[in-house]
Short mmCIF file of C-alpha atoms in Angstrom, two decimals:
data_model
loop_
_atom_site.label_atom_id
_atom_site.label_comp_id
_atom_site.label_asym_id
_atom_site.label_seq_id
_atom_site.Cartn_x
_atom_site.Cartn_y
_atom_site.Cartn_z
CA MET A 1 41.94 -6.25 48.14
CA LEU A 2 44.55 -3.46 48.28
CA GLN A 3 41.89 -1.04 49.45
CA ASN A 4 41.01 -3.40 52.31
CA ILE A 5 44.67 -3.74 53.27
CA ALA A 6 45.14 0.05 53.27
CA ILE A 7 41.99 0.70 55.32
CA SER A 8 42.84 -2.03 57.82
CA ALA A 9 46.41 -0.75 58.18
CA GLY A 10 45.12 2.79 58.71
CA GLN A 11 42.62 1.64 61.33
CA GLN A 12 45.49 -0.06 63.15
CA GLY A 13 47.46 3.20 63.17
CA PHE A 14 49.80 2.54 60.26
CA ARG A 15 50.21 5.63 58.09
CA THR A 16 49.57 4.29 54.61
CA PHE A 17 50.63 5.83 51.31
CA PHE A 18 48.50 4.46 48.46
CA ALA A 19 49.89 5.10 44.98
CA THR A 20 47.35 4.68 42.20
CA VAL A 21 48.27 4.64 38.55
CA GLU A 22 44.84 3.97 37.04
CA MET A 23 42.27 5.88 39.06
CA SER A 24 42.15 9.50 40.18
CA ALA A 25 43.01 10.07 43.84
CA ASN A 26 39.62 11.72 44.44
CA LEU A 27 37.60 8.86 42.98
CA LEU A 28 39.67 6.28 44.83
CA GLY A 29 39.39 8.41 47.97
CA LEU A 30 35.59 8.29 47.68
CA ARG A 31 35.77 4.51 47.40
CA PHE A 32 37.88 4.36 50.55
CA LEU A 33 35.56 6.72 52.44
CA SER A 34 32.48 4.78 51.30
CA GLN A 35 33.96 1.68 52.89
CA ILE A 36 35.27 3.43 56.02
CA ASN A 37 32.06 5.38 56.68
CA LYS A 38 29.76 2.63 55.39
CA THR A 39 28.13 5.19 53.08
CA ASN A 40 27.65 4.92 49.34
CA TYR A 41 29.00 8.19 47.98
CA PHE A 42 28.26 6.96 44.45
CA SER A 43 24.49 6.46 44.75
CA GLU A 44 23.79 10.16 45.15
CA PRO A 45 25.64 13.35 44.23
CA CYS A 46 28.65 13.70 46.48
CA SER A 47 29.10 17.02 48.22
CA LEU A 48 32.64 16.28 49.47
CA THR A 49 35.33 18.52 48.00
CA PRO A 50 38.77 17.09 47.16
CA SER A 51 40.11 18.87 50.26
CA GLN A 52 37.46 17.26 52.47
CA ILE A 53 38.21 13.84 51.00
CA GLU A 54 41.92 14.30 51.71
CA THR A 55 41.23 15.51 55.27
CA GLN A 56 39.00 12.51 56.06
CA LEU A 57 41.54 10.10 54.59
CA THR A 58 44.34 11.70 56.61
CA GLU A 59 42.23 11.25 59.75
CA ASN A 60 42.16 7.56 58.81
CA ASN A 61 45.97 7.43 58.34
CA THR A 62 45.69 7.13 54.57
CA HIS A 63 47.22 9.25 51.81
CA ILE A 64 46.23 8.56 48.21
CA HIS A 65 48.22 9.95 45.30
CA GLN A 66 47.80 9.41 41.59
CA LEU A 67 51.13 9.12 39.86
CA SER A 68 52.65 7.44 36.85
CA THR A 69 56.38 7.01 37.52
CA VAL A 70 58.68 5.64 40.20
CA GLY A 71 60.36 9.07 40.22
CA GLU A 72 57.06 10.71 41.22
CA LEU A 73 56.62 8.05 43.91
CA GLU A 74 60.05 8.77 45.38
CA SER A 75 59.42 12.51 45.28
CA LYS A 76 56.24 12.00 47.35
CA ILE A 77 58.03 9.64 49.73
CA LYS A 78 60.78 12.21 50.30
CA THR A 79 58.30 14.93 51.25
CA MET A 80 56.13 12.63 53.39
CA TYR A 81 58.79 10.25 54.75
CA ASN A 82 58.04 10.95 58.43
CA ASP A 83 54.31 10.36 57.81
CA ILE A 84 54.52 6.96 56.09
CA ASP A 85 54.66 3.46 57.58
CA LEU A 86 53.51 1.47 54.53
CA ILE A 87 53.46 2.01 50.76
CA ILE A 88 50.93 0.33 48.49
CA VAL A 89 51.29 0.52 44.70
CA ASP A 90 48.37 -0.31 42.39
CA PHE A 91 49.68 -1.65 40.01
CA ILE A 92 53.22 -2.16 38.75
CA GLN A 93 52.47 -2.99 35.09
CA LEU A 94 51.25 0.59 34.58
CA LEU A 95 53.99 2.33 36.58
CA MET A 96 56.84 3.75 34.51
CA PRO A 97 60.50 3.47 35.59
CA ARG A 98 62.98 6.33 35.71
CA THR A 99 65.10 4.67 33.07
CA ARG A 100 64.06 4.92 29.44
CA ILE A 101 62.79 1.66 27.98
CA ARG A 102 61.83 1.24 24.34
CA SER A 103 58.11 0.89 23.76
CA GLY A 104 56.94 -2.70 23.51
CA GLU A 105 59.58 -3.88 25.96
CA ASP A 106 57.16 -4.71 28.81
CA TYR A 107 59.41 -7.28 30.47
CA GLN A 108 62.35 -4.84 30.68
CA ARG A 109 60.09 -1.96 31.78
CA VAL A 110 58.50 -3.94 34.59
CA THR A 111 61.91 -5.32 35.60
CA ALA A 112 63.17 -1.72 35.92
CA VAL A 113 60.09 -0.74 37.98
CA VAL A 114 60.56 -3.73 40.30
CA GLN A 115 64.27 -2.96 40.77
CA GLU A 116 63.49 0.71 41.48
CA LEU A 117 60.78 -0.24 44.02
CA VAL A 118 63.23 -2.58 45.77
CA ALA A 119 65.76 0.28 45.87
CA LEU A 120 63.11 2.58 47.43
CA LYS A 121 62.21 -0.08 49.99
CA ASN A 122 65.86 -0.38 50.98
CA LYS A 123 66.65 3.35 50.86
CA TYR A 124 63.69 4.42 53.03
CA ASN A 125 63.33 1.19 55.04
CA LEU A 126 59.60 1.07 54.30
CA PRO A 127 57.52 -1.98 53.35
CA ILE A 128 56.01 -1.87 49.87
CA ILE A 129 53.02 -3.88 48.71
CA ALA A 130 52.82 -3.80 44.93
CA ALA A 131 49.99 -5.34 42.94
CA SER A 132 50.67 -7.24 39.77
CA GLN A 133 48.43 -9.21 37.45
CA TYR A 134 48.58 -12.79 36.32
CA ASN A 135 48.33 -13.63 32.66
CA ARG A 136 44.62 -13.81 31.81
CA GLN A 137 45.21 -17.20 30.11
CA VAL A 138 45.86 -18.88 33.49
CA GLN A 139 43.32 -21.53 34.41
CA GLY A 140 43.05 -22.71 38.02
CA GLN A 141 45.76 -22.12 40.59
CA PRO A 142 48.42 -19.72 39.23
CA SER A 143 52.15 -20.11 39.70
CA LEU A 144 54.89 -17.49 39.92
CA SER A 145 55.98 -18.17 36.36
CA GLU A 146 52.57 -17.05 35.12
CA LEU A 147 52.75 -13.50 36.44
CA ARG A 148 52.05 -11.26 33.47
CA SER A 149 55.01 -9.16 32.30
CA THR A 150 56.53 -9.30 35.75
CA GLY A 151 60.10 -8.61 34.92
CA GLN A 152 62.06 -9.80 37.91
CA LEU A 153 59.13 -9.69 40.36
CA GLU A 154 59.22 -13.38 41.26
CA ILE A 155 62.95 -13.03 42.05
CA SER A 156 62.88 -9.65 43.81
CA ALA A 157 59.76 -9.99 45.96
CA ASP A 158 60.09 -10.98 49.61
CA LEU A 159 56.60 -12.53 49.47
CA VAL A 160 54.12 -13.13 46.68
CA PHE A 161 50.46 -13.51 47.61
CA SER A 162 48.44 -15.08 44.83
CA LEU A 163 44.70 -14.47 44.78
CA TRP A 164 42.45 -16.17 42.29
CA LYS A 165 38.97 -17.40 41.62
CA SER A 166 38.41 -20.05 39.00
CA LYS A 167 35.40 -20.12 36.71
CA ASP A 168 34.04 -23.07 38.74
CA ASP A 169 34.49 -21.09 41.99
CA THR A 170 32.48 -18.20 40.58
CA GLU A 171 29.66 -20.51 39.52
CA THR A 172 29.55 -22.34 42.89
CA GLY A 173 29.99 -19.18 44.98
CA GLU A 174 33.36 -20.24 46.40
CA ARG A 175 35.50 -17.56 47.99
CA THR A 176 38.71 -16.16 46.56
CA ARG A 177 41.64 -18.51 47.06
CA VAL A 178 45.03 -17.43 48.44
CA ARG A 179 48.55 -18.87 48.17
CA VAL A 180 51.77 -17.43 49.59
CA ASP A 181 55.13 -18.00 47.88
#
């Protein structure tokens, strides 16, 4: 979903900064280019170099960076500020805040990340889309209170888009459902 948002924004001329915590920028870049160019770069050996991947993504108004902290994100934003219209973060539970949080304190850590992302949004006047995950125990339509380890996300977010597919939906072929809070 975030990949689709980033590609669509880029195609509409919005310069998109995509911050990935889980996947390498090159691998994610190949996924983006596979979708943009309608080519499967994974079915055969890929001859694109990291530099070529970055060049093609830039031509599509997209910059992908692998990072692990909000501090790294701000550092990138500072250097690229004039080339960014939208920031997408995938995903906040894995991003580390600047402030030190004891291990095992997920709620406090994610709260700090959310507060720091809100501060970046306000400081640089840039929209931020940040992915979070619902608790895997949720059955059916999720609610804000069921966001997994969200810290203050439900309080700090301007909008929360909930996407889900129930077990019954999967079996019947129903599409992903969406709710906006």
